[in-house]
mmCIF file of C-alpha atoms in Angstrom:
data_model
loop_
_atom_site.group_PDB
_atom_site.id
_atom_site.type_symbol
_atom_site.label_atom_id
_atom_site.label_comp_id
_atom_site.label_asym_id
_atom_site.label_seq_id
_atom_site.Cartn_x
_atom_site.Cartn_y
_atom_site.Cartn_z
ATOM 1 C CA UNK A 1 -19.808 -20.747 -1.380
ATOM 2 C CA UNK A 2 -16.812 -18.518 -0.795
ATOM 3 C CA UNK A 3 -13.884 -18.555 -3.262
ATOM 4 C CA UNK A 4 -10.459 -17.475 -2.030
ATOM 5 C CA UNK A 5 -6.817 -17.427 -3.087
ATOM 6 C CA UNK A 6 -4.460 -19.375 -0.857
ATOM 7 C CA UNK A 7 -0.736 -18.746 -0.548
ATOM 8 C CA UNK A 8 0.504 -22.238 0.434
ATOM 9 C CA UNK A 9 4.164 -21.355 0.941
ATOM 10 C CA UNK A 10 7.080 -19.665 -0.810
ATOM 11 C CA UNK A 11 5.903 -20.280 -4.366
ATOM 12 C CA UNK A 12 6.043 -18.693 -7.785
ATOM 13 C CA UNK A 13 2.866 -16.830 -8.814
ATOM 14 C CA UNK A 14 1.585 -19.997 -10.518
ATOM 15 C CA UNK A 15 1.667 -21.709 -7.123
ATOM 16 C CA UNK A 16 -1.182 -19.573 -5.764
ATOM 17 C CA UNK A 17 -4.245 -21.781 -5.262
ATOM 18 C CA UNK A 18 -7.999 -21.218 -5.624
ATOM 19 C CA UNK A 19 -10.272 -22.999 -3.174
ATOM 20 C CA UNK A 20 -13.887 -22.820 -2.105
ATOM 21 C CA UNK A 21 -15.552 -23.304 1.242
ATOM 22 C CA UNK A 22 -18.966 -22.526 2.743
ATOM 23 C CA UNK A 23 -19.772 -18.881 3.382
ATOM 24 C CA UNK A 24 -19.112 -17.986 7.024
ATOM 25 C CA UNK A 25 -21.657 -16.290 9.253
ATOM 26 C CA UNK A 26 -20.636 -12.890 10.645
ATOM 27 C CA UNK A 27 -20.031 -12.918 14.374
ATOM 28 C CA UNK A 28 -20.341 -10.231 17.012
ATOM 29 C CA UNK A 29 -19.359 -6.869 15.544
ATOM 30 C CA UNK A 30 -18.673 -8.296 12.082
ATOM 31 C CA UNK A 31 -20.031 -7.793 8.577
ATOM 32 C CA UNK A 32 -19.811 -10.183 5.635
ATOM 33 C CA UNK A 33 -18.628 -8.285 2.562
ATOM 34 C CA UNK A 34 -19.089 -9.452 -1.035
ATOM 35 C CA UNK A 35 -15.725 -8.354 -2.408
ATOM 36 C CA UNK A 36 -15.914 -6.444 -5.681
ATOM 37 C CA UNK A 37 -12.224 -5.552 -5.934
ATOM 38 C CA UNK A 38 -9.031 -6.236 -4.015
ATOM 39 C CA UNK A 39 -5.500 -5.136 -4.824
ATOM 40 C CA UNK A 40 -1.956 -6.394 -5.305
ATOM 41 C CA UNK A 41 0.377 -4.445 -3.042
ATOM 42 C CA UNK A 42 4.093 -4.722 -2.338
ATOM 43 C CA UNK A 43 3.178 -6.486 0.908
ATOM 44 C CA UNK A 44 1.796 -9.511 -0.947
ATOM 45 C CA UNK A 45 4.887 -9.586 -3.149
ATOM 46 C CA UNK A 46 6.989 -9.874 0.003
ATOM 47 C CA UNK A 47 4.635 -12.425 1.552
ATOM 48 C CA UNK A 48 4.996 -14.690 -1.485
ATOM 49 C CA UNK A 49 8.718 -14.826 -0.745
ATOM 50 C CA UNK A 50 8.240 -15.195 3.006
ATOM 51 C CA UNK A 51 9.810 -11.742 3.395
ATOM 52 C CA UNK A 52 7.020 -9.689 4.991
ATOM 53 C CA UNK A 53 8.073 -8.783 8.504
ATOM 54 C CA UNK A 54 5.136 -10.189 10.484
ATOM 55 C CA UNK A 55 3.198 -12.319 8.006
ATOM 56 C CA UNK A 56 1.217 -15.260 9.395
ATOM 57 C CA UNK A 57 2.388 -18.871 8.954
ATOM 58 C CA UNK A 58 1.654 -20.538 5.611
ATOM 59 C CA UNK A 59 -0.904 -21.327 4.303
ATOM 60 C CA UNK A 60 -3.067 -18.203 4.417
ATOM 61 C CA UNK A 61 -5.222 -15.978 2.216
ATOM 62 C CA UNK A 62 -3.397 -12.772 1.153
ATOM 63 C CA UNK A 63 -5.137 -9.500 0.410
ATOM 64 C CA UNK A 64 -4.155 -6.289 2.172
ATOM 65 C CA UNK A 65 -7.316 -4.334 1.341
ATOM 66 C CA UNK A 66 -10.669 -4.614 -0.403
ATOM 67 C CA UNK A 67 -13.776 -2.807 -1.602
ATOM 68 C CA UNK A 68 -17.184 -4.439 -1.641
ATOM 69 C CA UNK A 69 -20.775 -4.425 -0.450
ATOM 70 C CA UNK A 70 -22.045 -5.670 2.888
ATOM 71 C CA UNK A 71 -24.368 -8.654 2.410
ATOM 72 C CA UNK A 72 -25.038 -9.605 6.041
ATOM 73 C CA UNK A 73 -24.271 -8.336 9.529
ATOM 74 C CA UNK A 74 -23.611 -9.974 12.854
ATOM 75 C CA UNK A 75 -24.918 -9.096 16.331
ATOM 76 C CA UNK A 76 -24.175 -5.546 17.353
ATOM 77 C CA UNK A 77 -23.875 -4.245 13.784
ATOM 78 C CA UNK A 78 -26.425 -1.922 12.191
ATOM 79 C CA UNK A 79 -28.376 -3.934 9.574
ATOM 80 C CA UNK A 80 -28.678 -0.731 7.530
ATOM 81 C CA UNK A 81 -25.093 -1.349 6.347
ATOM 82 C CA UNK A 82 -26.368 -4.100 4.052
ATOM 83 C CA UNK A 83 -26.125 -3.264 0.383
ATOM 84 C CA UNK A 84 -23.785 -0.318 0.895
ATOM 85 C CA UNK A 85 -20.244 -0.141 -0.541
ATOM 86 C CA UNK A 86 -17.309 0.042 1.838
ATOM 87 C CA UNK A 87 -13.529 -0.075 1.722
ATOM 88 C CA UNK A 88 -11.493 -1.886 4.350
ATOM 89 C CA UNK A 89 -7.871 -2.387 5.301
ATOM 90 C CA UNK A 90 -7.491 -6.102 6.058
ATOM 91 C CA UNK A 91 -3.743 -7.018 5.925
ATOM 92 C CA UNK A 92 -4.740 -10.578 4.929
ATOM 93 C CA UNK A 93 -7.926 -12.175 3.616
ATOM 94 C CA UNK A 94 -8.857 -9.714 0.869
ATOM 95 C CA UNK A 95 -8.185 -12.018 -2.096
ATOM 96 C CA UNK A 96 -11.574 -13.688 -1.921
ATOM 97 C CA UNK A 97 -15.133 -13.454 -3.149
ATOM 98 C CA UNK A 98 -16.324 -12.697 0.396
ATOM 99 C CA UNK A 99 -14.599 -11.570 3.580
ATOM 100 C CA UNK A 100 -15.530 -11.165 7.221
ATOM 101 C CA UNK A 101 -14.626 -7.649 8.339
ATOM 102 C CA UNK A 102 -14.877 -5.961 11.716
ATOM 103 C CA UNK A 103 -17.565 -3.309 11.259
ATOM 104 C CA UNK A 104 -15.249 -0.739 12.825
ATOM 105 C CA UNK A 105 -12.823 -1.239 9.939
ATOM 106 C CA UNK A 106 -15.370 -0.301 7.262
ATOM 107 C CA UNK A 107 -15.039 3.064 5.522
ATOM 108 C CA UNK A 108 -17.967 4.018 3.299
ATOM 109 C CA UNK A 109 -17.150 4.764 -0.320
ATOM 110 C CA UNK A 110 -18.778 8.032 -1.484
ATOM 111 C CA UNK A 111 -21.431 7.977 -4.193
ATOM 112 C CA UNK A 112 -19.927 8.392 -7.631
ATOM 113 C CA UNK A 113 -16.662 6.630 -6.779
ATOM 114 C CA UNK A 114 -16.339 3.227 -8.433
ATOM 115 C CA UNK A 115 -15.094 0.142 -6.624
ATOM 116 C CA UNK A 116 -11.895 -0.149 -8.700
ATOM 117 C CA UNK A 117 -11.007 3.515 -8.248
ATOM 118 C CA UNK A 118 -11.650 3.323 -4.509
ATOM 119 C CA UNK A 119 -9.514 0.180 -4.207
ATOM 120 C CA UNK A 120 -6.410 1.973 -5.507
ATOM 121 C CA UNK A 121 -6.434 4.377 -2.568
ATOM 122 C CA UNK A 122 -7.133 2.095 0.395
ATOM 123 C CA UNK A 123 -3.698 0.949 1.585
ATOM 124 C CA UNK A 124 -1.929 3.325 -0.824
ATOM 125 C CA UNK A 125 -4.018 6.337 0.159
ATOM 126 C CA UNK A 126 -3.802 5.747 3.898
ATOM 127 C CA UNK A 127 -0.049 5.177 3.673
ATOM 128 C CA UNK A 128 0.574 8.261 1.543
ATOM 129 C CA UNK A 129 -1.718 10.535 3.571
ATOM 130 C CA UNK A 130 -0.259 9.546 6.931
ATOM 131 C CA UNK A 131 3.363 9.758 5.791
ATOM 132 C CA UNK A 132 2.776 13.149 4.233
ATOM 133 C CA UNK A 133 0.594 14.770 6.895
ATOM 134 C CA UNK A 134 1.121 12.833 10.122
ATOM 135 C CA UNK A 135 4.838 11.982 9.884
ATOM 136 C CA UNK A 136 6.592 14.470 7.592
ATOM 137 C CA UNK A 137 3.975 17.188 8.243
ATOM 138 C CA UNK A 138 4.822 18.958 5.004
ATOM 139 C CA UNK A 139 3.729 22.534 4.421
ATOM 140 C CA UNK A 140 2.806 24.397 1.220
ATOM 141 C CA UNK A 141 5.906 25.513 -0.640
ATOM 142 C CA UNK A 142 8.022 22.581 0.559
ATOM 143 C CA UNK A 143 9.948 20.341 -1.836
ATOM 144 C CA UNK A 144 9.937 16.567 -1.397
ATOM 145 C CA UNK A 145 11.577 13.574 -3.075
ATOM 146 C CA UNK A 146 9.391 10.546 -3.805
ATOM 147 C CA UNK A 147 11.164 7.353 -4.822
ATOM 148 C CA UNK A 148 9.174 5.063 -7.116
ATOM 149 C CA UNK A 149 6.849 7.877 -8.136
ATOM 150 C CA UNK A 150 5.121 5.659 -10.697
ATOM 151 C CA UNK A 151 4.162 2.978 -8.166
ATOM 152 C CA UNK A 152 0.950 2.577 -6.218
ATOM 153 C CA UNK A 153 2.022 4.480 -3.102
ATOM 154 C CA UNK A 154 4.403 6.743 -5.032
ATOM 155 C CA UNK A 155 1.837 7.997 -7.541
ATOM 156 C CA UNK A 156 -0.597 8.601 -4.683
ATOM 157 C CA UNK A 157 2.046 10.506 -2.723
ATOM 158 C CA UNK A 158 2.795 12.726 -5.711
ATOM 159 C CA UNK A 159 -0.840 13.694 -6.155
ATOM 160 C CA UNK A 160 -1.522 14.307 -2.468
ATOM 161 C CA UNK A 161 1.654 16.384 -2.153
ATOM 162 C CA UNK A 162 0.766 18.490 -5.185
ATOM 163 C CA UNK A 163 -2.741 18.992 -3.773
ATOM 164 C CA UNK A 164 -1.104 20.271 -0.567
ATOM 165 C CA UNK A 165 0.941 22.842 -2.517
ATOM 166 C CA UNK A 166 4.201 20.888 -2.340
ATOM 167 C CA UNK A 167 6.796 20.633 -5.108
ATOM 168 C CA UNK A 168 7.700 17.025 -5.950
ATOM 169 C CA UNK A 169 10.773 15.377 -7.436
ATOM 170 C CA UNK A 170 9.935 11.804 -8.382
ATOM 171 C CA UNK A 171 12.263 8.943 -9.302
ATOM 172 C CA UNK A 172 11.235 6.304 -11.846
ATOM 173 C CA UNK A 173 12.593 4.530 -14.899
ATOM 174 C CA UNK A 174 12.636 6.728 -18.035
ATOM 175 C CA UNK A 175 9.672 4.910 -19.612
ATOM 176 C CA UNK A 176 7.499 6.211 -16.763
ATOM 177 C CA UNK A 177 8.723 9.814 -16.851
ATOM 178 C CA UNK A 178 5.816 11.126 -18.914
ATOM 179 C CA UNK A 179 3.341 9.551 -16.487
ATOM 180 C CA UNK A 180 5.192 11.001 -13.485
ATOM 181 C CA UNK A 181 5.314 14.408 -15.143
ATOM 182 C CA UNK A 182 1.568 14.221 -15.820
ATOM 183 C CA UNK A 183 0.985 13.724 -12.098
ATOM 184 C CA UNK A 184 2.780 17.009 -11.426
ATOM 185 C CA UNK A 185 6.270 15.850 -10.413
ATOM 186 C CA UNK A 186 9.692 16.462 -11.934
ATOM 187 C CA UNK A 187 10.944 12.994 -12.971
ATOM 188 C CA UNK A 188 14.487 11.683 -12.497
ATOM 189 C CA UNK A 189 15.962 8.332 -13.502
ATOM 190 C CA UNK A 190 16.359 6.227 -10.365
ATOM 191 C CA UNK A 191 19.298 4.408 -12.007
ATOM 192 C CA UNK A 192 21.260 7.599 -12.708
ATOM 193 C CA UNK A 193 24.664 7.157 -11.003
ATOM 194 C CA UNK A 194 24.575 10.854 -10.093
ATOM 195 C CA UNK A 195 21.010 10.867 -8.809
ATOM 196 C CA UNK A 196 21.968 12.807 -5.638
ATOM 197 C CA UNK A 197 23.572 15.473 -7.834
ATOM 198 C CA UNK A 198 20.446 15.695 -10.005
ATOM 199 C CA UNK A 199 18.306 16.195 -6.907
ATOM 200 C CA UNK A 200 20.629 18.878 -5.523
ATOM 201 C CA UNK A 201 20.506 20.721 -8.839
ATOM 202 C CA UNK A 202 16.721 21.002 -8.377
ATOM 203 C CA UNK A 203 16.856 21.632 -4.617
ATOM 204 C CA UNK A 204 20.258 23.217 -3.782
ATOM 205 C CA UNK A 205 19.445 23.544 -0.097
ATOM 206 C CA UNK A 206 18.139 19.993 0.194
ATOM 207 C CA UNK A 207 14.612 18.638 0.193
ATOM 208 C CA UNK A 208 12.143 18.937 3.051
ATOM 209 C CA UNK A 209 11.197 15.252 3.001
ATOM 210 C CA UNK A 210 12.224 12.019 1.299
ATOM 211 C CA UNK A 211 9.823 9.093 0.988
ATOM 212 C CA UNK A 212 11.872 5.930 0.480
ATOM 213 C CA UNK A 213 10.426 2.426 -0.008
ATOM 214 C CA UNK A 214 13.693 0.971 -1.282
ATOM 215 C CA UNK A 215 15.912 0.747 1.788
ATOM 216 C CA UNK A 216 19.300 -0.893 1.289
ATOM 217 C CA UNK A 217 22.406 1.241 1.008
ATOM 218 C CA UNK A 218 20.575 3.863 -1.061
ATOM 219 C CA UNK A 219 18.880 5.033 2.129
ATOM 220 C CA UNK A 220 22.131 6.831 3.014
ATOM 221 C CA UNK A 221 21.743 9.176 0.036
ATOM 222 C CA UNK A 222 18.098 9.739 0.942
ATOM 223 C CA UNK A 223 19.115 11.021 4.372
ATOM 224 C CA UNK A 224 21.959 13.156 3.040
ATOM 225 C CA UNK A 225 19.612 14.920 0.617
ATOM 226 C CA UNK A 226 17.531 16.380 3.451
ATOM 227 C CA UNK A 227 17.572 20.069 4.209
ATOM 228 C CA UNK A 228 17.999 21.079 7.826
ATOM 229 C CA UNK A 229 14.665 20.412 9.497
ATOM 230 C CA UNK A 230 13.831 17.789 6.870
ATOM 231 C CA UNK A 231 12.375 14.320 7.418
ATOM 232 C CA UNK A 232 13.259 10.952 5.927
ATOM 233 C CA UNK A 233 10.276 8.603 5.873
ATOM 234 C CA UNK A 234 11.275 5.020 5.120
ATOM 235 C CA UNK A 235 8.446 2.589 4.474
ATOM 236 C CA UNK A 236 9.917 -0.528 2.912
ATOM 237 C CA UNK A 237 12.907 -2.644 1.977
ATOM 238 C CA UNK A 238 12.325 -3.262 -1.733
ATOM 239 C CA UNK A 239 16.083 -3.499 -2.331
ATOM 240 C CA UNK A 240 16.170 -6.784 -0.397
ATOM 241 C CA UNK A 241 12.927 -8.285 -1.754
ATOM 242 C CA UNK A 242 14.661 -10.945 -3.852
ATOM 243 C CA UNK A 243 17.633 -11.593 -1.556
ATOM 244 C CA UNK A 244 17.370 -14.971 0.234
ATOM 245 C CA UNK A 245 17.520 -15.050 3.992
ATOM 246 C CA UNK A 246 15.777 -13.638 7.010
ATOM 247 C CA UNK A 247 12.817 -11.339 6.498
ATOM 248 C CA UNK A 248 13.622 -9.587 9.754
ATOM 249 C CA UNK A 249 17.331 -8.842 9.335
ATOM 250 C CA UNK A 250 16.992 -6.099 6.650
ATOM 251 C CA UNK A 251 14.207 -4.415 8.614
ATOM 252 C CA UNK A 252 16.090 -4.518 11.915
ATOM 253 C CA UNK A 253 19.222 -3.103 10.253
ATOM 254 C CA UNK A 254 17.163 -0.328 8.705
ATOM 255 C CA UNK A 255 15.418 0.475 12.001
ATOM 256 C CA UNK A 256 18.750 0.728 13.830
ATOM 257 C CA UNK A 257 20.142 3.045 11.182
ATOM 258 C CA UNK A 258 17.068 5.290 11.211
ATOM 259 C CA UNK A 259 17.069 5.485 15.017
ATOM 260 C CA UNK A 260 20.698 6.619 15.002
ATOM 261 C CA UNK A 261 20.068 9.266 12.355
ATOM 262 C CA UNK A 262 16.942 10.511 14.099
ATOM 263 C CA UNK A 263 18.887 11.396 17.222
ATOM 264 C CA UNK A 264 21.884 13.001 15.532
ATOM 265 C CA UNK A 265 22.100 16.716 16.496
ATOM 266 C CA UNK A 266 21.834 17.955 12.902
ATOM 267 C CA UNK A 267 18.215 19.114 12.761
ATOM 268 C CA UNK A 268 17.071 16.224 10.556
ATOM 269 C CA UNK A 269 14.658 13.439 11.429
ATOM 270 C CA UNK A 270 14.322 9.834 10.261
ATOM 271 C CA UNK A 271 11.311 7.560 10.727
ATOM 272 C CA UNK A 272 10.166 4.121 9.683
ATOM 273 C CA UNK A 273 6.494 4.251 8.788
ATOM 274 C CA UNK A 274 4.431 1.333 10.089
ATOM 275 C CA UNK A 275 0.828 1.480 8.943
ATOM 276 C CA UNK A 276 -0.224 -0.819 11.797
ATOM 277 C CA UNK A 277 1.401 1.152 14.619
ATOM 278 C CA UNK A 278 -1.030 1.785 17.443
ATOM 279 C CA UNK A 279 -3.362 -1.057 16.498
ATOM 280 C CA UNK A 280 -3.494 -2.298 20.084
ATOM 281 C CA UNK A 281 -5.621 0.751 20.859
ATOM 282 C CA UNK A 282 -8.149 -0.598 18.399
ATOM 283 C CA UNK A 283 -10.851 2.072 18.596
ATOM 284 C CA UNK A 284 -8.370 4.943 18.177
ATOM 285 C CA UNK A 285 -6.596 3.108 15.355
ATOM 286 C CA UNK A 286 -9.860 2.493 13.496
ATOM 287 C CA UNK A 287 -10.924 6.110 13.943
ATOM 288 C CA UNK A 288 -7.626 7.333 12.491
ATOM 289 C CA UNK A 289 -7.922 5.015 9.488
ATOM 290 C CA UNK A 290 -11.512 6.129 8.836
ATOM 291 C CA UNK A 291 -10.516 9.789 9.072
ATOM 292 C CA UNK A 292 -7.484 9.547 6.785
ATOM 293 C CA UNK A 293 -8.999 7.238 4.174
ATOM 294 C CA UNK A 294 -12.125 9.373 4.295
ATOM 295 C CA UNK A 295 -10.043 12.417 3.342
ATOM 296 C CA UNK A 296 -8.539 10.647 0.328
ATOM 297 C CA UNK A 297 -11.878 9.211 -0.840
ATOM 298 C CA UNK A 298 -13.432 12.673 -0.561
ATOM 299 C CA UNK A 299 -10.701 14.099 -2.828
ATOM 300 C CA UNK A 300 -11.384 11.272 -5.267
ATOM 301 C CA UNK A 301 -15.112 11.976 -5.208
ATOM 302 C CA UNK A 302 -14.531 15.685 -5.906
ATOM 303 C CA UNK A 303 -12.237 14.953 -8.826
ATOM 304 C CA UNK A 304 -9.228 16.514 -7.085
ATOM 305 C CA UNK A 305 -7.355 13.238 -7.204
ATOM 306 C CA UNK A 306 -7.088 10.623 -9.968
ATOM 307 C CA UNK A 307 -7.155 6.899 -9.273
ATOM 308 C CA UNK A 308 -4.161 5.162 -10.848
ATOM 309 C CA UNK A 309 -5.504 1.768 -11.948
ATOM 310 C CA UNK A 310 -2.590 -0.012 -13.617
ATOM 311 C CA UNK A 311 -4.615 -3.064 -14.717
ATOM 312 C CA UNK A 312 -7.880 -4.844 -13.972
ATOM 313 C CA UNK A 313 -7.415 -8.609 -13.757
ATOM 314 C CA UNK A 314 -9.957 -11.272 -12.717
ATOM 315 C CA UNK A 315 -9.386 -12.913 -9.339
ATOM 316 C CA UNK A 316 -9.166 -16.273 -11.111
ATOM 317 C CA UNK A 317 -6.067 -14.965 -12.962
ATOM 318 C CA UNK A 318 -4.290 -13.959 -9.757
ATOM 319 C CA UNK A 319 -0.951 -15.382 -10.979
ATOM 320 C CA UNK A 320 -1.004 -13.003 -13.942
ATOM 321 C CA UNK A 321 -1.845 -10.111 -11.622
ATOM 322 C CA UNK A 322 1.046 -10.946 -9.313
ATOM 323 C CA UNK A 323 3.522 -11.222 -12.197
ATOM 324 C CA UNK A 324 2.410 -7.879 -13.612
ATOM 325 C CA UNK A 325 2.569 -6.096 -10.248
ATOM 326 C CA UNK A 326 6.086 -7.444 -9.677
ATOM 327 C CA UNK A 327 7.302 -6.521 -13.167
ATOM 328 C CA UNK A 328 7.867 -2.830 -12.450
ATOM 329 C CA UNK A 329 6.358 -1.979 -15.836
ATOM 330 C CA UNK A 330 3.135 -0.315 -14.678
ATOM 331 C CA UNK A 331 2.028 2.988 -13.210
ATOM 332 C CA UNK A 332 -0.414 2.726 -10.325
ATOM 333 C CA UNK A 333 -1.990 -0.358 -8.786
ATOM 334 C CA UNK A 334 -2.985 -3.730 -10.205
ATOM 335 C CA UNK A 335 -6.485 -4.645 -9.002
ATOM 336 C CA UNK A 336 -8.201 -8.034 -8.773
ATOM 337 C CA UNK A 337 -11.815 -7.970 -9.901
ATOM 338 C CA UNK A 338 -14.381 -10.499 -8.688
ATOM 339 C CA UNK A 339 -15.325 -12.933 -11.460
ATOM 340 C CA UNK A 340 -17.221 -16.153 -12.090
ATOM 341 C CA UNK A 341 -14.008 -17.796 -13.268
ATOM 342 C CA UNK A 342 -12.651 -17.676 -9.724
ATOM 343 C CA UNK A 343 -15.725 -19.467 -8.443
ATOM 344 C CA UNK A 344 -15.612 -22.117 -11.175
ATOM 345 C CA UNK A 345 -11.881 -22.616 -10.774
ATOM 346 C CA UNK A 346 -12.240 -22.943 -7.025
ATOM 347 C CA UNK A 347 -15.030 -25.477 -7.403
ATOM 348 C CA UNK A 348 -12.934 -27.536 -9.823
ATOM 349 C CA UNK A 349 -9.954 -27.384 -7.496
ATOM 350 C CA UNK A 350 -12.114 -28.513 -4.576
ATOM 351 C CA UNK A 351 -13.345 -31.619 -6.388
#
């Protein structure tokens, strides 16, 4: 049997449901993965509120990414994949004991890298790597501003930037400043009313890139802090997460604002980062994901990058995991670990 977490609608974390159903058979080009670890990302936090831009209709199984071992393969897939550990970007479906994954979406996890460590850098690592190297195209010696430097994507961005020879200013609440400093960034309090002034004191000529997941009116300061030739990379609307109303309106407003700024004749650029851009060209998209995640996993395997596991929580305690991830009290990523409790709970719920 397969155990999975179902998001039935706009519910509190306690409203997430466990259910079981028969294991599916992999179809053409698919592999069945026994999930060892999945993660709690900001995307699922938005989905719970019905605020993720293009989430599917309720009910559905959340889970943006996963790490696990292939247990069976469908037609057209090399049977030699069985038993090997892979990571995959899924968008939905990862919060389960097993998942069907297109074989082209599998990225092998190097020997010596544990499942939990690998999980922290799937969506976070791809997002950070692509924003840093494909969008902002930072160079050694640059200075960047990372908002939420203690978060899953933020802490990954800090480490990848430092590895690339980039100076980092990172915003976070004061209780996380030691952790941010340990990652190699200069921490600033994101609630400081003179945050722009604090940044300018560290980078008088402006910063070469700003990575902003907050959105809202604070995005204006993010753009103004850019040096000439700098790039604003927006990748979320956390400021509107808990505001009732349309999930699309804040995103559309942000996109319009960024488009206007991008074309202003002031030498600065503004982009909204969409991890799923280009997915219609499936083969090219999959190749890019494998290449970029492969780079991050290789750094992890060589010890040049540290996985930021905020907490390890059994899949059967998914409500606790969601509450913790949403609390803003942790550094890194909350991961869901496969457990027998999920199976038992799902069986009881199915009776």
